Coordinates of C-alpha atoms and ligand atoms in Angstrom, one line a residue:
M1 CA -4.7 15.5 -35.0
S2 CA -4.7 14.7 -31.3
T3 CA -7.4 12.7 -29.7
A4 CA -8.4 13.3 -26.2
L5 CA -10.8 11.9 -23.7
N6 CA -11.8 12.7 -20.1
I7 CA -12.9 9.9 -17.8
I8 CA -14.8 11.9 -15.1
H9 CA -16.6 11.4 -11.8
A10 CA -15.2 8.0 -10.8
S11 CA -16.5 7.3 -7.3
Q12 CA -13.0 5.8 -6.7
L13 CA -10.1 6.3 -9.1
V14 CA -7.7 3.6 -8.0
T15 CA -4.4 4.8 -9.3
V16 CA -1.9 2.5 -7.6
R17 CA 0.5 5.4 -8.3
G18 CA 4.0 5.5 -6.8
P19 CA 7.5 4.2 -7.5
L20 CA 8.0 2.3 -10.8
R21 CA 9.0 -0.9 -8.9
A22 CA 7.3 -3.8 -7.2
R23 CA 5.6 -3.0 -3.9
R24 CA 6.4 -4.9 -0.8
G25 CA 5.0 -5.2 2.8
L26 CA 2.6 -2.3 3.7
E27 CA 3.2 -0.6 0.3
L28 CA 0.9 -3.3 -1.1
R29 CA -2.1 -1.7 0.7
D30 CA -1.5 1.8 -0.7
L31 CA -3.8 2.2 -3.7
G32 CA -3.6 5.9 -4.1
I33 CA -7.4 6.4 -4.4
I34 CA -8.8 9.7 -5.7
R35 CA -12.5 10.2 -4.9
D36 CA -14.7 11.8 -7.7
G37 CA -11.6 11.1 -9.8
A38 CA -10.9 12.1 -13.4
V39 CA -8.3 11.0 -16.0
T40 CA -7.3 12.9 -19.2
I41 CA -6.1 10.7 -22.0
R42 CA -4.4 12.2 -25.0
N43 CA -3.1 10.1 -27.9
G44 CA -3.4 6.9 -25.9
I45 CA -1.3 8.3 -23.0
I46 CA -2.5 9.4 -19.6
E47 CA -1.9 13.2 -19.4
W48 CA -3.5 14.2 -16.2
I49 CA -5.2 12.6 -13.1
G50 CA -6.9 14.3 -10.2
A51 CA -10.3 15.3 -8.8
T52 CA -13.0 16.0 -11.4
D53 CA -13.5 19.6 -10.3
E54 CA -9.8 20.4 -10.9
L55 CA -9.8 19.0 -14.5
P56 CA -7.6 21.4 -16.5
D57 CA -9.0 20.6 -20.0
K58 CA -12.7 20.4 -19.9
A59 CA -13.2 20.6 -23.6
A60 CA -12.4 16.9 -24.4
P61 CA -15.1 14.3 -24.9
E62 CA -16.3 12.8 -21.7
F63 CA -16.7 9.2 -20.4
D64 CA -19.0 9.5 -17.4
A65 CA -17.8 7.1 -14.6
S66 CA -20.3 8.3 -12.0
G67 CA -20.9 5.6 -9.4
K68 CA -18.1 3.4 -10.8
V69 CA -14.7 2.3 -9.8
V70 CA -11.8 2.9 -12.2
L71 CA -8.8 0.7 -12.1
P72 CA -5.5 0.2 -14.0
G73 CA -6.1 -2.7 -16.5
F74 CA -5.1 -6.0 -14.9
I75 CA -1.7 -7.5 -16.0
D76 CA -2.1 -11.3 -16.2
S77 CA 1.6 -12.1 -15.9
H78 CA 1.3 -15.9 -16.2
T79 CA -0.8 -17.7 -18.9
H80 CA -0.6 -20.5 -21.4
A81 CA -3.2 -18.8 -23.6
V82 CA -2.0 -20.2 -27.0
F83 CA -3.5 -23.7 -27.3
A84 CA -5.4 -25.7 -29.8
R85 CA -8.3 -27.2 -27.8
T86 CA -9.8 -27.6 -24.4
R87 CA -9.3 -30.7 -22.1
T88 CA -12.8 -31.1 -20.8
D89 CA -12.6 -34.9 -20.9
E90 CA -9.7 -34.8 -18.5
F91 CA -11.6 -32.2 -16.3
E92 CA -14.4 -34.8 -15.9
W93 CA -12.0 -37.7 -15.3
R94 CA -10.3 -35.8 -12.6
I95 CA -13.6 -35.0 -10.9
Q96 CA -14.4 -38.7 -10.9
G97 CA -11.1 -39.5 -9.2
T98 CA -9.2 -40.9 -12.1
P99 CA -5.5 -41.2 -11.0
Y100 CA -3.1 -38.8 -12.9
M101 CA -1.2 -41.8 -14.4
E102 CA -4.3 -43.1 -15.9
I103 CA -5.2 -39.7 -17.3
L104 CA -1.8 -39.7 -19.0
A105 CA -2.4 -43.3 -20.3
R106 CA -5.8 -42.1 -21.8
G107 CA -3.9 -39.4 -23.6
G108 CA -4.5 -36.5 -21.1
G109 CA -2.1 -34.1 -19.5
I110 CA 0.3 -31.6 -21.0
L111 CA 1.3 -34.0 -23.8
S112 CA -2.2 -34.1 -25.1
S113 CA -2.1 -30.3 -25.6
V114 CA 1.3 -30.9 -27.3
K115 CA -0.2 -33.3 -29.8
A116 CA -3.2 -31.0 -30.5
T117 CA -1.0 -28.0 -30.9
R118 CA 1.5 -29.7 -33.3
D119 CA -1.5 -30.9 -35.4
A120 CA -3.4 -27.6 -35.4
P121 CA -3.3 -25.8 -38.8
A122 CA -3.4 -22.4 -37.2
L123 CA -2.8 -21.1 -33.7
H124 CA -3.9 -17.9 -31.9
V125 CA -4.3 -16.5 -28.4
Q126 CA -7.5 -18.1 -27.1
L127 CA -10.4 -15.9 -26.0
A128 CA -8.3 -12.7 -26.5
E129 CA -11.3 -10.4 -26.5
R130 CA -12.6 -12.0 -23.3
F131 CA -9.5 -10.7 -21.4
F132 CA -10.7 -7.1 -22.2
E133 CA -14.2 -8.0 -21.1
H134 CA -12.9 -8.9 -17.6
G135 CA -10.6 -5.8 -17.3
T136 CA -7.3 -7.3 -18.4
T137 CA -5.2 -5.2 -20.8
T138 CA -1.9 -7.1 -20.9
I139 CA -1.0 -10.8 -20.6
E140 CA 2.1 -12.8 -20.6
A141 CA 1.8 -16.0 -22.6
K142 CA 4.1 -19.0 -22.8
S143 CA 5.0 -21.4 -25.6
G144 CA 5.5 -25.0 -24.4
Y145 CA 2.9 -27.0 -26.2
G146 CA 5.1 -27.5 -29.2
L147 CA 8.3 -29.0 -27.6
N148 CA 9.9 -28.8 -31.0
L149 CA 11.3 -25.7 -32.6
E150 CA 8.8 -25.5 -35.4
T151 CA 5.7 -25.6 -33.2
E152 CA 7.3 -23.4 -30.5
I153 CA 7.9 -20.8 -33.1
R154 CA 4.4 -21.0 -34.4
M155 CA 3.1 -20.5 -30.8
L156 CA 5.3 -17.4 -30.3
E157 CA 4.3 -16.0 -33.7
A158 CA 0.7 -16.3 -32.7
M159 CA 1.4 -14.1 -29.7
R160 CA 3.2 -11.6 -31.8
T161 CA 0.4 -11.3 -34.3
E162 CA -2.4 -11.0 -31.7
P163 CA -4.1 -7.8 -33.1
H164 CA -5.5 -6.1 -30.0
L165 CA -4.4 -7.6 -26.7
E166 CA -0.8 -6.8 -25.6
V167 CA 1.0 -10.2 -25.2
V168 CA 4.4 -10.6 -23.6
P169 CA 6.0 -13.7 -25.1
T170 CA 7.8 -16.3 -23.0
Y171 CA 9.7 -19.3 -24.5
L172 CA 8.9 -22.4 -22.4
G173 CA 10.7 -25.0 -24.5
A174 CA 11.2 -27.1 -21.3
H175 CA 7.6 -27.5 -20.2
A176 CA 7.5 -31.3 -20.4
M177 CA 9.6 -34.1 -21.7
P178 CA 8.2 -35.0 -25.2
S179 CA 7.6 -38.7 -25.6
E180 CA 10.3 -39.0 -28.4
F181 CA 13.0 -37.9 -25.9
V182 CA 12.0 -39.8 -22.7
R183 CA 15.0 -42.2 -23.0
N184 CA 17.4 -39.3 -23.8
R185 CA 16.7 -36.4 -21.4
A186 CA 20.1 -34.8 -22.0
A187 CA 19.6 -34.6 -25.7
F188 CA 16.3 -32.8 -25.2
V189 CA 17.8 -30.2 -22.9
D190 CA 20.6 -29.7 -25.4
K191 CA 18.0 -29.2 -28.1
V192 CA 16.2 -26.5 -26.0
I193 CA 19.5 -24.7 -25.4
E194 CA 20.3 -24.8 -29.1
D195 CA 16.8 -23.6 -30.1
L196 CA 17.2 -20.6 -27.8
N197 CA 19.7 -19.2 -30.4
T198 CA 16.9 -19.1 -33.1
I199 CA 14.3 -17.8 -30.6
A200 CA 16.6 -14.9 -29.5
E201 CA 17.9 -14.2 -33.1
R202 CA 14.3 -13.8 -34.3
K203 CA 13.3 -11.8 -31.2
L204 CA 10.4 -14.2 -30.6
A205 CA 10.5 -14.1 -26.8
E206 CA 11.4 -11.7 -24.0
F207 CA 11.5 -14.4 -21.2
C208 CA 12.7 -18.0 -20.9
D209 CA 10.8 -20.2 -18.5
V210 CA 11.4 -23.8 -17.3
F211 CA 9.0 -26.1 -15.4
V212 CA 11.2 -27.1 -12.4
E213 CA 9.4 -30.0 -10.6
P214 CA 9.9 -33.7 -10.1
G215 CA 8.6 -35.3 -13.3
A216 CA 9.4 -32.3 -15.3
F217 CA 12.9 -30.8 -15.2
T218 CA 15.6 -30.6 -12.5
S219 CA 17.3 -27.5 -11.2
D220 CA 20.6 -28.6 -12.9
E221 CA 18.8 -28.9 -16.3
A222 CA 17.1 -25.6 -15.8
R223 CA 20.4 -23.9 -14.7
R224 CA 22.0 -24.9 -18.1
I225 CA 19.0 -23.6 -20.1
F226 CA 18.9 -20.3 -18.1
A227 CA 22.6 -19.7 -18.5
R228 CA 22.2 -19.7 -22.3
A229 CA 19.0 -17.7 -22.1
R230 CA 20.7 -15.0 -20.0
S231 CA 23.7 -14.9 -22.4
L232 CA 21.3 -14.2 -25.3
G233 CA 19.6 -11.4 -23.5
L234 CA 16.4 -13.2 -22.4
Q235 CA 15.1 -12.7 -18.9
V236 CA 14.2 -15.7 -16.6
K237 CA 10.9 -16.9 -15.1
I238 CA 10.5 -20.3 -13.3
H239 CA 7.6 -22.6 -12.7
A240 CA 8.8 -23.3 -9.1
D241 CA 7.7 -25.5 -6.2
E242 CA 4.2 -26.0 -7.6
F243 CA 3.4 -29.3 -6.0
Q244 CA 6.7 -30.3 -4.2
S245 CA 9.6 -28.1 -3.0
S246 CA 12.4 -29.0 -5.4
G247 CA 14.8 -26.1 -5.4
G248 CA 12.9 -23.9 -8.0
A249 CA 12.5 -20.9 -5.7
A250 CA 16.2 -21.0 -4.7
L251 CA 17.2 -21.4 -8.3
A252 CA 15.2 -18.2 -9.2
V253 CA 17.2 -16.2 -6.6
E254 CA 20.5 -17.8 -7.8
M255 CA 19.7 -17.0 -11.5
G256 CA 18.4 -13.4 -10.8
A257 CA 15.0 -14.4 -12.2
I258 CA 12.3 -11.7 -12.7
S259 CA 9.7 -14.0 -11.2
A260 CA 9.2 -17.4 -9.5
D261 CA 5.7 -18.7 -10.2
H262 CA 3.3 -21.0 -8.3
L263 CA 5.2 -21.6 -5.0
G264 CA 2.4 -23.8 -3.6
A265 CA 5.0 -25.9 -1.8
I266 CA 7.7 -23.4 -1.0
T267 CA 9.8 -24.0 2.2
D268 CA 10.1 -21.5 5.0
A269 CA 13.8 -21.1 4.1
D270 CA 13.0 -20.3 0.5
I271 CA 10.3 -17.8 1.6
Q272 CA 13.1 -15.9 3.4
R273 CA 15.4 -16.2 0.3
I274 CA 12.6 -14.8 -2.0
G275 CA 11.7 -12.1 0.5
A276 CA 15.3 -10.8 0.6
S277 CA 15.6 -10.9 -3.2
N278 CA 14.2 -8.9 -6.2
V279 CA 12.4 -12.0 -7.5
I280 CA 8.7 -11.5 -7.8
A281 CA 6.6 -14.3 -6.2
T282 CA 3.8 -14.8 -8.7
L283 CA 0.9 -16.7 -7.1
L284 CA -1.7 -18.6 -9.1
P285 CA -4.5 -19.6 -6.8
A286 CA -7.0 -20.5 -9.6
T287 CA -4.9 -23.5 -10.6
L288 CA -5.1 -25.0 -7.1
F289 CA -8.8 -24.2 -6.9
M290 CA -9.6 -25.8 -10.3
M291 CA -7.5 -28.9 -9.2
G292 CA -9.6 -29.2 -6.1
E293 CA -6.6 -28.6 -3.8
Q294 CA -7.1 -27.4 -0.3
R295 CA -3.6 -26.0 0.1
Y296 CA -2.6 -22.6 -1.3
A297 CA 0.7 -20.7 -1.6
P298 CA 1.7 -19.0 1.7
A299 CA 0.9 -15.4 0.6
R300 CA 0.9 -14.0 4.1
K301 CA 4.3 -15.5 5.0
L302 CA 5.7 -14.2 1.7
I303 CA 4.4 -10.7 2.2
E304 CA 5.7 -10.7 5.8
S305 CA 9.1 -11.8 4.6
G306 CA 9.2 -8.7 2.4
A307 CA 8.5 -10.5 -0.9
A308 CA 6.9 -8.7 -3.8
V309 CA 3.8 -10.7 -4.6
A310 CA 2.0 -10.8 -7.9
L311 CA -1.1 -12.6 -9.0
A312 CA -2.1 -14.2 -12.3
T313 CA -4.6 -16.7 -13.7
D314 CA -2.3 -19.4 -15.2
F315 CA -5.0 -19.6 -17.9
N316 CA -4.4 -23.0 -19.6
P317 CA -6.5 -25.8 -21.0
G318 CA -5.5 -28.4 -18.4
T319 CA -5.3 -27.0 -14.8
S320 CA -6.7 -23.5 -14.9
P321 CA -9.3 -22.7 -17.5
T322 CA -10.2 -19.3 -16.1
L323 CA -9.0 -15.9 -17.5
N324 CA -10.9 -13.8 -15.0
M325 CA -8.5 -11.9 -12.8
Q326 CA -11.5 -10.6 -10.7
F327 CA -12.0 -14.3 -9.7
V328 CA -8.3 -14.7 -8.9
L329 CA -8.7 -11.7 -6.6
S330 CA -11.6 -13.4 -4.8
L331 CA -9.4 -16.5 -4.3
A332 CA -6.4 -14.5 -3.2
C333 CA -8.6 -12.9 -0.5
T334 CA -10.5 -15.9 0.7
Q335 CA -8.0 -18.7 0.3
M336 CA -4.6 -16.9 0.8
K337 CA -5.9 -14.1 3.2
M338 CA -4.6 -11.2 1.1
T339 CA -6.5 -8.0 1.6
P340 CA -8.5 -6.6 -1.4
A341 CA -6.0 -3.8 -1.7
E342 CA -3.0 -6.2 -1.6
A343 CA -4.6 -8.3 -4.3
I344 CA -5.2 -5.3 -6.6
T345 CA -1.6 -4.1 -6.2
A346 CA -0.4 -7.6 -6.9
S347 CA -2.5 -7.8 -10.1
T348 CA -1.6 -4.4 -11.5
I349 CA 1.8 -2.7 -10.8
N350 CA 3.5 -5.9 -9.3
S351 CA 2.3 -8.0 -12.2
A352 CA 3.5 -5.2 -14.6
C353 CA 7.0 -5.6 -12.9
A354 CA 6.8 -9.3 -13.4
V355 CA 6.7 -8.7 -17.2
L356 CA 9.0 -5.7 -17.1
R357 CA 6.2 -3.3 -18.2
Q358 CA 6.1 -1.1 -15.1
H359 CA 7.3 2.0 -17.0
R360 CA 4.3 1.7 -19.4
T361 CA 1.4 0.2 -17.5
G362 CA 0.2 -1.2 -14.2
S363 CA -0.9 2.1 -12.7
I364 CA -2.9 5.2 -13.6
E365 CA -0.4 8.1 -13.7
S366 CA 0.6 10.7 -16.2
G367 CA 3.0 9.4 -18.9
K368 CA 1.7 5.9 -18.9
Q369 CA -0.3 4.0 -21.5
A370 CA -4.0 4.6 -20.9
D371 CA -4.7 0.9 -19.9
I372 CA -7.8 1.4 -17.8
A373 CA -10.9 -0.7 -16.7
V374 CA -14.2 0.6 -15.4
Y375 CA -16.4 -1.4 -13.0
D376 CA -20.0 -0.9 -12.2
L377 CA -19.3 -0.9 -8.5
S378 CA -18.7 2.0 -6.0
D379 CA -16.0 0.4 -3.8
Y380 CA -13.0 -1.5 -5.1
R381 CA -13.4 -4.2 -2.4
E382 CA -16.6 -5.3 -4.1
I383 CA -14.5 -6.7 -7.0
P384 CA -13.3 -9.7 -4.9
Y385 CA -16.4 -9.6 -2.8
F386 CA -18.9 -10.3 -5.6
A387 CA -17.0 -13.5 -6.5
A388 CA -17.2 -14.8 -10.0
V389 CA -19.5 -12.1 -11.3
N390 CA -18.0 -9.8 -14.0
F391 CA -18.6 -6.1 -13.1
C392 CA -16.3 -4.7 -15.8
V393 CA -18.3 -2.4 -18.1
A394 CA -15.6 -0.8 -20.1
T395 CA -11.9 -1.4 -20.9
F396 CA -9.5 1.0 -22.5
K397 CA -6.2 -0.2 -24.2
R398 CA -3.8 2.6 -25.0
G399 CA -6.7 5.0 -24.7
E400 CA -9.0 3.1 -27.2
L401 CA -12.2 1.6 -26.0
A402 CA -11.3 -2.1 -26.3
W403 CA -14.5 -3.3 -24.9
R404 CA -17.8 -1.8 -23.6
K405 CA -20.7 -3.6 -22.1
E406 CA -24.0 -3.0 -24.0
S407 CA -26.4 -1.3 -21.8
Ligands
ZN1 ZN1 2.2 -22.2 -16.0

């Protein structure tokens, strides 16, 4: 039996329709808005979009979106959503000016999440239902709080067994140097490379990521890891130039990475490299905001260079405890001077490209999964404008109502 649903009378149906590739330059501003829009969903797939008065099949049950904005579900293409506990102590220490080295000495930082994750009896995607509540229908999530094969596998399994939210798994075995290897870096990199065989054999991850930054891993170490990952069929993502420019963005271009993420300290030369490449520049302004930084990634320069820009939360227990993409849009607009339309394209189709899901999701057009969010607003620009207030009232995942606000 087929199931059908018509979403009708959207004041703005923001389709973001167009080519199934990342948008660049002025394309980022083209949202393909249909006024008084309607969507027919059949068996979880979008069958038809257009104006409500042209709806071909009027018999299906209706969801009335009068006075509301309808958007593709957000794709949050960079998270660390599998973790064991929050780091609120560290949050408070940082506010009080405690130096990072002292935070580490008190047991804070990434390694505190590693200890908690290794010790946790069970792992899951944190706050998975809350993503739906805020209009997000697909996330990417990274391992990297295990730093040993057993715990890395447990993290990736937790993503695979998440029952509702679509989770794209990334192996981040080289996230930080575990304390047991500090005197033998090369042995740890060798171990990560060896463990890739098991990860690939068991199909636990689609992407391989490395944190390339002084204090984490060098470009040379990352290059070795990525060479093995590519040979096993995994795609590449890089934590690049987050705090210091250290060759991460250039390495992303060299390795044919799908995305280079953070880029807070990218050089002008590397902006041109990324702009001329297919690498998606994924910007994570919530991290810098939550760290109290004043300097953000150069979104305007990247867009002007022709780069395909995406946005994500970086949801993680240390530096970015937000999962609200609407808030990320507000930061993208106010701190990085992206227009609301650019920010929406960056959070939908371009983010879908950053997780290689552009054929299935990231826009509202016939043939795609019905991953759709409804906001109690009449103009899409009000999403970043009403900062830090959640206006999402309903979220559909593959045509099923994944969340609805009680009225
Ligand atoms: Zn990250």
